[in-house]
Structures are given as structure tokens and as C-alpha cells.
XYZ file of C-alpha atoms in Angstrom:
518
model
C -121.842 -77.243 -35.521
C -125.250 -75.642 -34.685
C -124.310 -73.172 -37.300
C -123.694 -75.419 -39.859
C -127.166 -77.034 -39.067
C -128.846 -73.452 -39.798
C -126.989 -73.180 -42.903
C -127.901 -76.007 -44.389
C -132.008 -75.689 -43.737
C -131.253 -72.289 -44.775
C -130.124 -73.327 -48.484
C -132.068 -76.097 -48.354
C -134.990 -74.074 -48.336
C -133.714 -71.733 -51.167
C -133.379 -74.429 -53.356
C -136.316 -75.934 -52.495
C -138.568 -72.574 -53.336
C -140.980 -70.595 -51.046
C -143.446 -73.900 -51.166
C -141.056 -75.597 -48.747
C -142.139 -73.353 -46.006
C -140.388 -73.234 -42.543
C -136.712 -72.974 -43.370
C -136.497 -74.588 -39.719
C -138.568 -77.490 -40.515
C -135.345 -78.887 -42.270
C -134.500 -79.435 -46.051
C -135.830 -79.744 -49.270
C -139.530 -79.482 -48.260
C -140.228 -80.489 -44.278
C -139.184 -84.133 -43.940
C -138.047 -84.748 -47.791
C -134.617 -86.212 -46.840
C -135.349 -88.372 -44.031
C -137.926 -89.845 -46.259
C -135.640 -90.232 -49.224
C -137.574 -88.330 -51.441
C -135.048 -86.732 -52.933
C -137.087 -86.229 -56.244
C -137.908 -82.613 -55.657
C -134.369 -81.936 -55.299
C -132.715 -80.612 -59.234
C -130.415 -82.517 -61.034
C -127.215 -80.569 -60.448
C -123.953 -81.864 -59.565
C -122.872 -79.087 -57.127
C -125.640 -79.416 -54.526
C -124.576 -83.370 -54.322
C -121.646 -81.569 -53.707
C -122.759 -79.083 -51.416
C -124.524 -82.067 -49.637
C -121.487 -84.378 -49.479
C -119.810 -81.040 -47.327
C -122.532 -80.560 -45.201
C -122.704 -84.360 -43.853
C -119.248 -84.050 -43.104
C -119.968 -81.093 -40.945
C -122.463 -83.207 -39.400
C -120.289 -86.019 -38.484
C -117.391 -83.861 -36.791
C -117.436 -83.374 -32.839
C -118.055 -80.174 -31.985
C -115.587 -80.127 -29.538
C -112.639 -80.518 -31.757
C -113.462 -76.819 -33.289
C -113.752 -74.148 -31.237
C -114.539 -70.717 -32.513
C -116.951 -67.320 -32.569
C -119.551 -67.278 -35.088
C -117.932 -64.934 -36.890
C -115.383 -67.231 -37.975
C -117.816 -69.402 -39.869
C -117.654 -67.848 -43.292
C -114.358 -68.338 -43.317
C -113.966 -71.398 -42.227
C -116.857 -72.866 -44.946
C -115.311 -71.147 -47.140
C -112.012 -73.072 -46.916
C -114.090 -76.254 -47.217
C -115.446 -75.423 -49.667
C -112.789 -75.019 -51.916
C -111.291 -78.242 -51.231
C -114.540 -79.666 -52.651
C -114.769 -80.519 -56.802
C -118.178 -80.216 -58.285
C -118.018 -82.813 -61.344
C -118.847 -81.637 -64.683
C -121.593 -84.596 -65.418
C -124.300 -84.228 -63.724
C -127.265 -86.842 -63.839
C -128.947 -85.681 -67.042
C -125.224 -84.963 -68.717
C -125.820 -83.228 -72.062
C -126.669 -85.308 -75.232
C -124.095 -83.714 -77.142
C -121.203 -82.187 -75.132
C -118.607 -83.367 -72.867
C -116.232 -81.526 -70.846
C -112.804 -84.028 -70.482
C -109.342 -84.129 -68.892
C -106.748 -85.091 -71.158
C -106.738 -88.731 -70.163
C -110.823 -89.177 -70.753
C -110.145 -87.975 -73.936
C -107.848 -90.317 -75.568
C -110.352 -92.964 -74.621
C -113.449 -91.352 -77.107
C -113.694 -90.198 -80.676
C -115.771 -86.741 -81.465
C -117.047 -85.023 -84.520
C -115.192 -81.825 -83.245
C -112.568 -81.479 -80.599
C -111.998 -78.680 -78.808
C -109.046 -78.241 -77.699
C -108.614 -75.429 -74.896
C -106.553 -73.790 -72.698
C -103.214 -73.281 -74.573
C -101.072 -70.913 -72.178
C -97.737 -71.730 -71.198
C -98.229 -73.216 -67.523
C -101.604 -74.556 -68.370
C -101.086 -76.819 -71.545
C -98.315 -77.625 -70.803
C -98.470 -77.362 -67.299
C -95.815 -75.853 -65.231
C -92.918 -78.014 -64.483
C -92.331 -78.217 -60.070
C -89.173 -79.130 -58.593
C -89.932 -81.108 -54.951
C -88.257 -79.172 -52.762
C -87.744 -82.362 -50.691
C -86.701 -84.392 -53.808
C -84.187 -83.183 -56.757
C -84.017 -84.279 -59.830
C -81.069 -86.651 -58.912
C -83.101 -88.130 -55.966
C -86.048 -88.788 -58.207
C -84.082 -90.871 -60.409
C -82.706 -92.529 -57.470
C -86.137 -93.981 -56.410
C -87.216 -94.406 -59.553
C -89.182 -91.552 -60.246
C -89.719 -89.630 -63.498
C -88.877 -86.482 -64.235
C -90.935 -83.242 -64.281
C -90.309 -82.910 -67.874
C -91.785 -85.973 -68.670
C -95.452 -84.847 -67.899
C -94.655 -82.206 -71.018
C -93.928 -84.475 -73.219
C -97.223 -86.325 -72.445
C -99.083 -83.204 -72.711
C -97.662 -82.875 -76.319
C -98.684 -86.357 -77.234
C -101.872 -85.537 -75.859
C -101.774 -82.210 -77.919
C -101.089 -84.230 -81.307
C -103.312 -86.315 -80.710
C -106.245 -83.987 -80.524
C -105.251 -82.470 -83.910
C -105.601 -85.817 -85.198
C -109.453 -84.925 -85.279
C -110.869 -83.455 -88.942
C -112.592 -80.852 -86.703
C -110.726 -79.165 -84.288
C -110.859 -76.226 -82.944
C -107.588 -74.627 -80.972
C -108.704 -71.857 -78.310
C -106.317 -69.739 -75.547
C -106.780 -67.023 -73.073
C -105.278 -63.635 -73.940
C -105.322 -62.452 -70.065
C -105.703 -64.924 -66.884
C -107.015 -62.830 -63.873
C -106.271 -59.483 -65.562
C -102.648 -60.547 -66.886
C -101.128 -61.345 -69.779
C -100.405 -64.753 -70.521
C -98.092 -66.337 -73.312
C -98.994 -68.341 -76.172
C -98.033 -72.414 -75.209
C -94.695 -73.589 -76.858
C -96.789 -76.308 -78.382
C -99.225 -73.844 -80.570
C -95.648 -71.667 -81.361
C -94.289 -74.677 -82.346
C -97.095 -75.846 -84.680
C -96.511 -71.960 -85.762
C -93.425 -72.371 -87.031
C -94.012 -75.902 -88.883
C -97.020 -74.915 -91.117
C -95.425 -71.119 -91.832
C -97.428 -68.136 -91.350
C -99.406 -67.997 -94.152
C -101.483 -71.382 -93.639
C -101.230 -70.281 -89.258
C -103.092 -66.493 -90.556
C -105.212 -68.856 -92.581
C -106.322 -71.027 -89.451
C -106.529 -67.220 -87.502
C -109.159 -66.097 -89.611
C -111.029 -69.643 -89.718
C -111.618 -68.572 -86.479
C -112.579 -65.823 -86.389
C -115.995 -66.913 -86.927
C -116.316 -68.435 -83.710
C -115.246 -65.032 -82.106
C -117.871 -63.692 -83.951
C -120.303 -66.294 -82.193
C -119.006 -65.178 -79.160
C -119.269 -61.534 -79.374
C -122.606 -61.982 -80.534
C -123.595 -63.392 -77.389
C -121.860 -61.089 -74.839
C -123.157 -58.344 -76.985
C -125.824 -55.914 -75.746
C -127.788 -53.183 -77.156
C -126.329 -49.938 -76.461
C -127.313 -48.723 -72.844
C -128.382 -45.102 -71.756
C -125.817 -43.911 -69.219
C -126.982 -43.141 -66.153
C -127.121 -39.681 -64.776
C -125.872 -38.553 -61.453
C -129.345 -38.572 -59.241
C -130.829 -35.296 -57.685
C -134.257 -36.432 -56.146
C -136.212 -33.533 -55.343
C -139.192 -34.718 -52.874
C -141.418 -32.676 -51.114
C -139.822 -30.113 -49.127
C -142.137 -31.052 -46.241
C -139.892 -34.240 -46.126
C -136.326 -32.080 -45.604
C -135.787 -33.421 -41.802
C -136.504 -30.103 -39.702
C -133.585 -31.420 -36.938
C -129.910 -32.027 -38.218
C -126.508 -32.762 -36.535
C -123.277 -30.899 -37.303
C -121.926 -34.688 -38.525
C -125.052 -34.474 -40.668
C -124.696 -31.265 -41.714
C -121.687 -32.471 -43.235
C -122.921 -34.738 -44.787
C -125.612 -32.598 -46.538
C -122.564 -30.562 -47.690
C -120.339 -33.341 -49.106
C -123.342 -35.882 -50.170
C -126.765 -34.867 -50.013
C -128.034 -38.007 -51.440
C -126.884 -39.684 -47.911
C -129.700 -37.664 -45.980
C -132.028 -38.405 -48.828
C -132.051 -41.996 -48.289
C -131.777 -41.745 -44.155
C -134.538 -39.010 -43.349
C -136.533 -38.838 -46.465
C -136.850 -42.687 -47.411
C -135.851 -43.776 -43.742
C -133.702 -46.146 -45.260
C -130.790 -46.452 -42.315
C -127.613 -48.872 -43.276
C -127.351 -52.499 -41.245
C -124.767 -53.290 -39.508
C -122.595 -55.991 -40.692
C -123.674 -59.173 -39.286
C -121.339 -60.725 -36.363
C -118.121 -57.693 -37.786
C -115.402 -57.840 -35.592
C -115.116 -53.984 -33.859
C -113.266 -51.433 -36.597
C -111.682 -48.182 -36.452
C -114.611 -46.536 -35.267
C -115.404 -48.937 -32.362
C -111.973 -48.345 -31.179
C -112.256 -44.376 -31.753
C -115.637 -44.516 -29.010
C -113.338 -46.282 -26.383
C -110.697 -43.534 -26.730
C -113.381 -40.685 -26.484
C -115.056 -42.682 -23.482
C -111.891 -42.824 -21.567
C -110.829 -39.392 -22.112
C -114.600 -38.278 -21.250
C -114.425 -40.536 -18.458
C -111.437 -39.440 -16.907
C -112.490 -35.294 -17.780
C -115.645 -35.980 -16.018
C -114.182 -36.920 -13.055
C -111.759 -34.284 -12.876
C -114.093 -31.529 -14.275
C -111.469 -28.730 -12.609
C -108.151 -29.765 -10.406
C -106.606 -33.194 -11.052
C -105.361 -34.860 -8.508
C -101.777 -35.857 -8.136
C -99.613 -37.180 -10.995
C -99.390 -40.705 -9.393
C -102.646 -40.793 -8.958
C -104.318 -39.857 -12.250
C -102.385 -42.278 -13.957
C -103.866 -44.858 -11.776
C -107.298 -43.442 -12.129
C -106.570 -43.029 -15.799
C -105.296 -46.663 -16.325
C -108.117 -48.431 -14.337
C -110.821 -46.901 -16.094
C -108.888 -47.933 -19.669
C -108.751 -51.346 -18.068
C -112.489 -51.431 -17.646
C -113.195 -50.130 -21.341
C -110.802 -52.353 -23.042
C -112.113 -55.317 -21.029
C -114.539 -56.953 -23.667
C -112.678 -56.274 -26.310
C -109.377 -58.515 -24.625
C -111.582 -61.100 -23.703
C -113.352 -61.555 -26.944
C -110.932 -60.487 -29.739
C -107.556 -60.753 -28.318
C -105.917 -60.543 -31.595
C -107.481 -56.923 -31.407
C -106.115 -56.214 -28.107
C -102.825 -56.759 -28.828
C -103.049 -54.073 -31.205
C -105.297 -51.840 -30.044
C -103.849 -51.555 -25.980
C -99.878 -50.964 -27.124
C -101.728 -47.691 -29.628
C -103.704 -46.870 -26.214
C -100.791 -46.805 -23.752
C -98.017 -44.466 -26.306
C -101.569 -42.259 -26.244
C -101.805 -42.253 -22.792
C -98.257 -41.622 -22.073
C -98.778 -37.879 -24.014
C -102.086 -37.777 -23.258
C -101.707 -36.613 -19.211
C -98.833 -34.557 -19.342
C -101.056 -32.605 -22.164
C -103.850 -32.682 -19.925
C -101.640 -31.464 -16.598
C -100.498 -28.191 -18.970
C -103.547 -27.204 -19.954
C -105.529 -27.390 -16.820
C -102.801 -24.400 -15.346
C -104.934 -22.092 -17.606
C -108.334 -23.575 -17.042
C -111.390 -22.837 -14.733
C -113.224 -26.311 -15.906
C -113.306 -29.037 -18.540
C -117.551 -29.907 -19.833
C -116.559 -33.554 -21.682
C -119.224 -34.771 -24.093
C -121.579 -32.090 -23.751
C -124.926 -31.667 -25.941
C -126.546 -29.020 -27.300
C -129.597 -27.564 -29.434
C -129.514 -24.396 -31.652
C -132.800 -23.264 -32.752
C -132.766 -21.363 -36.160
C -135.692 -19.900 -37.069
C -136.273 -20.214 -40.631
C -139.402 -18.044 -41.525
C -142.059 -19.704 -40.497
C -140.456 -22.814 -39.490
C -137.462 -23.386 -36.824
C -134.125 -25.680 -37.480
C -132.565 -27.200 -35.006
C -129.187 -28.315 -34.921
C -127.721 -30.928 -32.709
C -124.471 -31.505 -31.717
C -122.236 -32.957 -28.840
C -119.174 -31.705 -28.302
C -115.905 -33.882 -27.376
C -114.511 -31.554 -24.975
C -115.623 -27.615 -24.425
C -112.711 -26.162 -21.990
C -113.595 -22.845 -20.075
C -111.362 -20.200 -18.954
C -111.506 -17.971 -16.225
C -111.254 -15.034 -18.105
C -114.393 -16.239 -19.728
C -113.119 -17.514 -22.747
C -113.632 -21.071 -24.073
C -111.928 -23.726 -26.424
C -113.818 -26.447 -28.588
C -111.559 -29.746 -28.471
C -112.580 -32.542 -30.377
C -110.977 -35.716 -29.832
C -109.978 -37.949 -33.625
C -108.319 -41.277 -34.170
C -108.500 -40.991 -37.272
C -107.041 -37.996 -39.504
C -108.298 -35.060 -38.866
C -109.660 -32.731 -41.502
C -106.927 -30.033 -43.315
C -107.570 -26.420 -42.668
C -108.461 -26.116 -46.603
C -111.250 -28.547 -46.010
C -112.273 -26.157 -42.900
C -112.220 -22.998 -44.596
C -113.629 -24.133 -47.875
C -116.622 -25.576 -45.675
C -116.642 -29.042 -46.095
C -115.740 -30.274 -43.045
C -117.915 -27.075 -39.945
C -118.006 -29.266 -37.430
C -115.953 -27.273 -34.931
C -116.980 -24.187 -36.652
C -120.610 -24.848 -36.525
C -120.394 -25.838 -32.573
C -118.355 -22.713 -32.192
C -121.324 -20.910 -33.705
C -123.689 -22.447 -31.161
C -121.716 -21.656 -28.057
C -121.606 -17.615 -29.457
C -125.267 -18.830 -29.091
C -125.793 -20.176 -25.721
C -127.228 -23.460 -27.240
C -124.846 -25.326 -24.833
C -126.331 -25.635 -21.207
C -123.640 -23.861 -18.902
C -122.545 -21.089 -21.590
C -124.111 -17.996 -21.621
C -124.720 -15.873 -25.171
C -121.521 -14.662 -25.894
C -119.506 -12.273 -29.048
C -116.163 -14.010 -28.618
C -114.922 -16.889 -30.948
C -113.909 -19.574 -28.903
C -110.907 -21.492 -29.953
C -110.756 -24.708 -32.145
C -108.433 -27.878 -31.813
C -108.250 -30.525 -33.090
C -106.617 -33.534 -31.124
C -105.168 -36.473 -33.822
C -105.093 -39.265 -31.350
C -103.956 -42.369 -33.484
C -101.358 -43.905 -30.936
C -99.099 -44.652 -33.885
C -95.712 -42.806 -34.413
C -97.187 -39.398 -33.810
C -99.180 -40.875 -30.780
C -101.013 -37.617 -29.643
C -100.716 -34.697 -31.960
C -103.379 -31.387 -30.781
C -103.741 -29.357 -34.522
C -105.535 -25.988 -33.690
C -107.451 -24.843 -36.571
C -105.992 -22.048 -38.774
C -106.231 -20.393 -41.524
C -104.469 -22.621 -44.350
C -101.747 -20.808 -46.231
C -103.027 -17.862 -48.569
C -106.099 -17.326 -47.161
C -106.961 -14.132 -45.315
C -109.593 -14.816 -43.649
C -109.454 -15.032 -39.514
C -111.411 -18.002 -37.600
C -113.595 -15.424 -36.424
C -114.532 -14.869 -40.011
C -114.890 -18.934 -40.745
C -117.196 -19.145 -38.036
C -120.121 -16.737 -39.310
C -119.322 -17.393 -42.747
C -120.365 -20.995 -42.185
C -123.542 -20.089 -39.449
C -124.478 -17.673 -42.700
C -124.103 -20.777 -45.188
C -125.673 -23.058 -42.898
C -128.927 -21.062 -43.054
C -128.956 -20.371 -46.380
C -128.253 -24.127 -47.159
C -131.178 -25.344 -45.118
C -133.692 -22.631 -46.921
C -132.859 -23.907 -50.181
C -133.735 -27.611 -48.942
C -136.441 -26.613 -47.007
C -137.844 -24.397 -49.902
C -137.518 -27.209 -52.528
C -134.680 -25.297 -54.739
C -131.960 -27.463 -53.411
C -131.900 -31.504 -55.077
C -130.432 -33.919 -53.035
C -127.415 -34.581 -55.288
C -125.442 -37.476 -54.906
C -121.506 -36.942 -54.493
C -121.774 -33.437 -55.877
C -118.076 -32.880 -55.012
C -115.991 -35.676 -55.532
C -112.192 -34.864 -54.100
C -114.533 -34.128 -51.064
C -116.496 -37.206 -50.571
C -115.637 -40.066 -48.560
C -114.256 -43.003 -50.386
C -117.137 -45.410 -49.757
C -120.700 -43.896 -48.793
C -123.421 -46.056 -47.079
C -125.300 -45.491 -49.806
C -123.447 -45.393 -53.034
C -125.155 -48.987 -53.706
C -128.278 -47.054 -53.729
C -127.180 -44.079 -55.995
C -125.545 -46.271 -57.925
C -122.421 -44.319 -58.059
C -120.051 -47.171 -59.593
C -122.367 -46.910 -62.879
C -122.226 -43.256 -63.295
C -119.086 -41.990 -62.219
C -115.715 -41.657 -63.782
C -114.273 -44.192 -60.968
C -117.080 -46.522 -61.939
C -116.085 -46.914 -65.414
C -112.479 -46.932 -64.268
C -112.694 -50.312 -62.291
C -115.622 -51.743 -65.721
């Protein structure tokens, strides 16, 4: 319960303000509770609360709960809901009181209100025991469900009885609809609908009240932000990822390489889709780089193939087996199509370069761009032809998203090995090929998509591929000449469903989808 220990100096220290100092010194301010002065600490009901749930943590063995620290959220958080903050506090207020039914039959008020009325709340919904029936109840003497309705309506009656009351209800309960209690449709028919429109519009005042207080002057919207800093700032060395990026969300490389703003990593996050995509690539590079030309025999590079999976999913079986179990069966139907792939294309090749880096140098006028990249897979023939494989566990982009420039990764490293920016590859006039490899281990375990021209378009992949070299230059002029703004989500079927930094930009506020989910 070390944790537990943190977290409470932690909050205690919040609550206590930045006078309290060392957070590790313990609560309130250093040595308050030991010495029972308890004075500094405000009168509110749910930090007794909170402090009743934190002495219990303190009392329980250790031993009895095993776990990773990444489970404490979770489990606090299920403790914490168990726990009920009374209304009262100390200092209750002079004039108000919040009761349950039965408190209030006990008091008189000038005004009553009376809240709450949705069927299944006032009355509450009647539950049959599964263990014990309505006969068996009466059996042993228990009453029925019903009878805690009736007592609700007494309850209900009673309330009225008051020369002030007010009646109030909840047109939606967590976004749904909810229907009007039998008691107020009852008290609907009795008094007829011209004295229940009169009570209506009584009311109406009190709406008014309360509009009055959620009410805000009217807002500016917010505009869609295009920074434009210095072009000095535009960063003078990109990767084909980020050049992606600059295409589908310039804003992104804004905040990363202008403001130097890069995202944190969750704190304690179990691995994700991505951590599981690097293990594939590494045991495919792996197993590539130590078969750069001829593979051994079949029996063999399975073995070899299997022990270095072994090795990579290692950590991840010993520390999140729940992941393991899912992850390894995905792995294995992958590796099952995954060497008889490899064994057919190697007939045709004169050596495989897995996860290999390179640097293009653009000059730009005065200045030089460089662009980075690192290629899955570059395969080369021995006619001296060459094809670009990159390796995705996830899906892989659609040819119209290729050709319409939004996703040049392949076509932006095939562009730098025409260049001889990867070591090993001389300057060259022929296209290399492009494929994609959709390795998700699900029903369609290993699926290789080469890139082609999507339907209706004329244009070859030789064409693609200096179309987008051209577009990349002329993109990184305008940025580097200041004419380009750093706009954020400037094509939205094209961005990514969450950016890192759509807190930042604020996209929720401006956008269509923002005011969708208002």
C-alpha cells in the first residue's frame, strides 16, 4: 500500500495549499495530523470521507493484494464508490437541508421541495429477489415489493401537505428520456388540466431562475488556428511520417518543432497497438537481418523464426499475460503466412536491407532540407531493380489516400532511393516497387497490398512518385518562406481521429464534431 501512502500526502498537500510544502513530509501541513491539529483542514464532508478510505487502506496487509501499479486507479476507484459523502457537513447551511424521505416526515419547512419525480426514482423501481418470490416472501413473513410504493405515495402526500411546495422532475437521466412518476399523473388527472397548466406556469418562474444562472453572454466562436511564426522556426530536417503529418495536420509540427511541446506518455499504460506493431517489425527485421540473402532450410527458419519471437514476446508474457494471450495466437496465424511468403519471394531476390535509414538532402535555395526516413524492408533484385516493403498491423492506407497525397510514405522513400539517399543504392531512373504488407494476425492474418493506381485514375506509380518529390518541395518552400500557416486539421476526412494535440488547438470547440458531441 506504498501507493496509497503517496496518494494520500499527495492530496493532502493539495488541499492543504502550496504553504504546506514537501508533499512528502505528510498531510495537511508537515506533522498536522499526528498532532491533531486538524484546524487547518476545511469543513467539508467528503475529505472526512476521503480520510475514512484512506485509513482503511492503511490498515489492510499488503500481502492480501497483489497487483502492478497500474492497477491502482482502478482499484481506488472501486472504493471509492462504495463510499457516501453525507450531505451535512460541520457548518450545515442555516437555511437548507437536503433529506431522505424518512428525515423528512420528522421536520416542518416553510417550503418543501419535493424532487425527483420519474417513474423508478419516486417511486422507486419494484425488484423481485431472484432467490425469494413473492410467495416465499409471504412465507417468512416478508412484505411485498409493492408495499415500498405505497409508502412512497404516503410520503408523496404528505409533502403536498406543505402551503409551499414546489414539485420538480428530470426530463432526461444520462441523456434519456425518462417518464413522468404515476404519482404526479395521478395528481394530473384529480385536479384536471386546467388548475395542473395553472401549477405549470407557477413554475415557470423558477425555470426562469434557473436559466438565468446557467446563462452566459454570447461567446465568439473560435476560429480554426493557423499560427504563422517565423519561418526561421520551420524545422530544416523532417521524416516521411512527419511529412505526413505536415500534409494532414500542420498544427501537429507546430506544437512539436516550433513550440517543442512533445506529448507524455501515459503514466504506467499497459503496451497498445503500436507497442505490439514494433515487436512484429523487430521480429521480421530480426529474422531478415539474419538471412540478408539465402534462408536456410524450412525446418530450420521456423526454429530460428520462433526463438527469436520467443525472446521479443518475453516481457510482455511475463508482465501482462492477459496481453499475451492475445497478442501470441495473432503472432503465430502471422507467422504461419509469413515464411512461406518470405521462401517465394527470396527465388527472385539478390538481398533483403531490413530497417534501413536514410537522408535526402534537398536544396532549397539557399538553404538544404533533409528528409529522414527508415525503411521497413528495401528488397534488391539482381537485375538491379528494387521493392519498398513496409511492414503494418494496422490498416494500411487506400490507394486514393496514396495518389491524392495524403499518405507518401512509400512514395517519398521511393523518391529517395531514385536518389541514392539510402547507403547501398546507387542513383538510379527506375521506380522501384511499393507494397504494402497488412500484418494484423486476425482473419486475413498476412495480406501484401502493392500500391496501385485506385480505380479511374490514370496516372502510373512512376508518375505518383515525382508528383509527390515535386509537392514535397514546393510544400517545404511555402513553410520555409512564411506563405504557408500551420493550419490545424485543414482536411478533415483525412485526419486521424484523435491528434496529440487537438487539446492544444482546441479542435472540440471549433469544429463541426465539437459541437456535435456539446
Amino acid at each position: 500500500m506504498a501507493v496509497a501512502g503517496r496518494h494520500r500526502a499527495t492530496v493532502d498537500w493539495l488541499v492543504a495549499g502550496p504553504e504546506a510544502g514537501d508533499p512528502e513530509a505528510g498531510v495537511l501541513k508537515a506533522g498536522d495530523r499526528e498532532a491533531g491539529n486538524l484546524e487547518a483542514a476545511p469543513a467539508d464532508a467528503s475529505l472526512a470521507c476521503l480520510d475514512a478510505l484512506f485509513d482503511d487502506l492503511e490498515l489492510t496487509d499488503p500481502e492480501l493484494l497483489p497487483g502492478r501499479f497500474d492497477d491502482y486507479p482502478a482499484f481506488f476507484t472501486a472504493l471509492a464508490r462504495d463510499r457516501t459523502v453525507p450531505c451535512a457537513g460541520a457548518a450545515p447551511h442555516p437555511r437548507l437541508r437536503i433529506l431522505g424521505l424518512l428525515e423528512a416526515r420528522l421536520l416542518t419547512a416553510d417550503r418543501v421541495v419535493l424532487g425527483g419525480l420519474d417513474e423508478g426514482v419516486w417511486p422507486a423501481k419494484t425488484v423481485t429477489d431472484a432467490f425469494l418470490n413473492r410467495p416465499m416472501r409471504g412465507r417468512v413473513g416478508l412484505d411485498p415489493p409493492e408495499r415500498r410504493i405505497g409508502q412512497m405515495a404516503h410520503d408523496f402526500v404528505q409533502g403536498l401537505g406543505c402551503h409551499d411546495a414546489v414539485i420538480t422532475r428530470s426530463a432526461k437521466r444520462e441523456g434519456a428520456p425518462t417518464v413522468p412518476s404515476r404519482l404526479l399523473q395521478r395528481v394530473r388527472a384529480f385536479v384536471g388540466e386546467t388548475r395542473w397548466r395553472g401549477a405549470c406556469d407557477a413554475g415557470q418562474r423558477f425555470l426562469a431562475y434557473s436559466a438565468a444562472i446557467d446563462a452566459l453572454p454570447a461567446q465568439p466562436r473560435l476560429t480554426q488556428p493557423k499560427p504563422r511564426p517565423d519561418p526561421a522556426l520551420f524545422p530544416r530536417t523532417l521524416s516521411v511520417t512527419e511529412i505526413e503529418t505536415l500534409v494532414r495536420d500542420p498544427y501537429s509540427i507546430f506544437a512539436r518543432h516550433v513550440l517543442g511541446l512533445d506529448p507524455l506518455d501515459p503514466l504506467a499504460a499497459q503496451p497498445g497497438a503500436s507497442d505490439r506493431g514494433s515487436m512484429v517489425h523487430d521480429i521480421f527485421s530480426a529474422f531478415a537481418e539474419r538471412y540478408p540473402e539465402a534462408l536456410p532450410e524450412v525446418g530450420l527458419a521456423v526454429q530460428h523464426l520462433a526463438d527469436i519471437a520467443v525472446n521479443a514476446f518475453a516481457e510482455i508474457e511475463n508482465t501482462y499475460p492477459e496481453l499475451y494471450a492475445e497478442w501470441w495466437p495473432r503472432y503465430e496465424r502471422m507467422a504461419a503466412a509469413y515464411l512461406p511468403w518470405e521462401v517465394e519471394r527470396r527465388a527472385g531476390l539478390k538481398r533483403v536491407h531490413p530497417e534501413i535509414y536514410g537522408r535526402w538532402e534537398i536544396p532549397m535555395g539557399r538553404e538544404t532540407f533533409t528528409l529522414r526516413a527508415r525503411a521497413d524492408r528495401i528488397e534488391s533484385r539482381a537485375d538491379g531493380s528494387a521493392c519498398i516493403v513496409d511492414f503494418k498491423t494496422g490498416a494500411p492506407p487506400s490507394s486514393r489516400e496514396i495518389f491524392a497525397g495524403f499518405s507518401p510514405q512509400l512514395t517519398l522513400e521511393a523518391a529517395m532511393l531514385m536518389a541514392g539517399a539510402f547507403p547501398g543504392f546507387r542513383r538510379t531512373r527506375a521506380v522501384p516497387d511499393l507494397l504494402y504488407v497488412h500484418a494484423s494476425g486476425g482473419r486475413k492474418a498476412f495480406t501484401p497490398i502493392p500500391v496501385k493506381p485506385p480505380r479511374g485514375d490514370v496516372r502510373t506509380v512512376e508518375a505518383i512518385v515525382a508528383e509527390h518529390a515535386e509537392r514535397l518541395r514546393g510544400l517545404v518552400a511555402r513553410f520555409m518562406t512564411g506563405e504557408a500557416a500551420y493550419i490545424s486539421r485543414p482536411y478533415p476526412k483525412y485526419a486521424r481521429d484523435y491528434g496529440a494535440y487537438d487539446h492544444l488547438a482546441r479542435v472540440l470547440e471549433w469544429s463541426l464534431a465539437g459541437e456535435g458531441e456539446a
